[in-house]
Amino acid sequence: MSQTFHPASSNSSSLFTGGLYVITYGCQMNEYDSDKMASLLEKTHGLKLVTEPEDADVLLMNTCSVREKAQEKVFSELGRWEKWKSLKPNRVIGVGGCVASQEGKVIRKRAPCVDVIFGPQTLHRLPAMIDEALRIRGDDRIKKKKAVIDISFPEIEKFDNLPEPEVNGVSAMVSVMEGCSKYCTFCVVPYTRGEEVSRPYDDVLHEVRVLAQQGVREINLLGQNVNAYRGVMADGEIADLAVLMHGVRAINGIDRIRFTTSHPNEMTQSIINCYAEIPELVSHLHLPIQSGSDRILAMMKRNHMVLEYKSTIRKVRALRPNLCLSGDFIIGFPGESCDDFKETLKLVEELNFDRSFSFIYSERPGTPAAGFPDDTSLDKKKRRLVAMQDLLNAQTEAISNAMLGTVERVLVERLSRHSFTMLAGRTENNRVVNFEGSPDLIGQFVDVEITEALNNSLRGKVVATPEAHTHVAPQFYAL
Ligand code: SAM
Ligand code: F3S
């Protein structure tokens, strides 16, 4: 193992009497990174997470720049933080994530309260960067105080410099690769997070083992294109996601595996075969396609056609007939005609997509699509988005209704928010189910018969509490 984590000097910790406040925008990768930042700063600076900014000495924002709206939120929030800082000038404010990576020192120009600017690959350097910000602030010889900035891409170094994972429940995310080398014409990710880099196979398995020893039962393998995972093994061979999932399933205690998010071109036969070989792999696949029109897919540089996507889904469903499929869709890509959009609706219907993400195309500076002609009005794009979301919502509701009367394997996660006597857990297709049960069941798999389908969750009753590590056959309902 290559854990080379060094706690920062104790001098810095004594400067802080308050806690750490973190806001996270964007994807699960950002949530994972924010958890890591919090556990790192607790170890180095004794900072405990707080829920209110006024209780914090260090305020961090982990940002997303995939769409313009997410980016603008950052600056309006920083406006509010400026106020917190004027009340207590000793506070340290840091901005990380993709906006930091893209904008760098421009952030400080727009928001002078920011002391530290770090990228998705340099968050492990935060303790030293915070110390440096405090040093600059305290040095009277430095008249023009600057922000401490490190938005470089030191490959996978960050994972070697983060503390051991800490468990927060029975389900855990494990980041296995970073970045993206696909360069879709609309997307900033390859520029903000760098090209695809995979963590070594043994490092990932070590992290999963540590989590399993602390009671984790479900692992969600994360990456911008997680199915492009190519991790080096101890013998120098390269493991793909299929090999990795076999490694994860062999770890005692791990009984459910998810992976997000994937690229259609990386759904190799060996990954598809996992749906037959690995019972722990859920019958749920999140596979973004973005558009149902071949013309638009070509303009997006997705490098595949709709037919190929359908063929992949057909192969997976041959192995798992009840597979729930979700995806990402971009509505109103430059040049999208009414017919192109209708093709997307047709595909959504044909493949029966479950709850999915759909957003209006957002022009991102520096990406090729930003230069494409676009004569569709925003009003028309908004109407298309409503039509898309209505269809997706109707299908999601129909799938929930089809689950009525079925018995689902549920991982019990916590007490329900509805009542002290109820528990909450998730089905394989990621629906929250609330049901009566003893808190002893938290962390176990139980069979729950679905009795009610509500808008955002299901209700059910426990029909069996299977022994740990037995795998019930996947449930079938007509999709
Ligand atoms: N692996 C995924 C794939 O194959 O597409 C990529 C995940 S990407 C980080 C997250 C999602 O953000 C994309 O699937 C896309 O729908 C959305 N997205 C990226 N750039 C966008 C843009 N310029 N406008 C709107 N949505 C965008
Ligand atoms: Fe973005 Fe396309 Fe990669 S959507 S994250 S460039 S697969």
CSV table of N, CA and C and ligand atoms in Angstrom, one decimal, residues 180 182-184 186-187 189-190 224-225 263 302, ligand 2:
chain,number,residue,atom,x,y,z
A,180,CYS,N,-11.7,12.3,-17.8
A,180,CYS,CA,-12.3,11.8,-19.0
A,180,CYS,C,-11.5,12.1,-20.2
A,182,LYS,N,-12.8,11.5,-23.4
A,182,LYS,CA,-13.7,11.4,-24.5
A,182,LYS,C,-13.9,12.7,-25.3
A,183,TYR,N,-13.8,13.8,-24.6
A,183,TYR,CA,-13.9,15.1,-25.3
A,183,TYR,C,-15.2,15.2,-26.1
A,184,CYS,N,-16.3,14.9,-25.5
A,184,CYS,CA,-17.6,15.2,-26.2
A,184,CYS,C,-17.6,16.8,-26.4
A,186,PHE,N,-19.6,19.1,-26.1
A,186,PHE,CA,-20.3,20.1,-25.3
A,186,PHE,C,-19.7,20.2,-23.9
A,187,CYS,N,-18.7,19.3,-23.5
A,187,CYS,CA,-18.4,19.1,-22.1
A,187,CYS,C,-17.0,19.6,-21.7
A,189,VAL,N,-15.5,18.6,-18.8
A,189,VAL,CA,-14.8,17.7,-17.8
A,189,VAL,C,-13.4,17.4,-18.2
A,190,PRO,N,-13.1,17.0,-19.5
A,190,PRO,CA,-11.7,16.7,-19.8
A,190,PRO,C,-10.7,17.8,-19.5
A,224,GLN,N,-15.8,9.4,-13.6
A,224,GLN,CA,-16.5,10.2,-14.6
A,224,GLN,C,-16.9,9.2,-15.8
A,225,ASN,N,-16.1,8.2,-16.0
A,225,ASN,CA,-16.4,7.1,-17.0
A,225,ASN,C,-15.9,5.9,-16.3
A,263,HIS,N,-19.8,5.3,-19.8
A,263,HIS,CA,-19.9,5.7,-21.2
A,263,HIS,C,-20.3,4.5,-22.1
A,302,ARG,N,-20.0,11.6,-29.8
A,302,ARG,CA,-20.2,10.5,-28.9
A,302,ARG,C,-19.6,9.2,-29.4
B,2,F3S,FE1,-18.1,14.8,-20.5
B,2,F3S,FE2,-18.4,13.2,-22.6
B,2,F3S,FE3,-16.6,12.7,-20.8
B,2,F3S,S1,-20.0,14.0,-21.3
B,2,F3S,S2,-17.4,13.5,-18.9
B,2,F3S,S3,-16.6,14.4,-22.2
B,2,F3S,S4,-17.9,11.2,-21.8
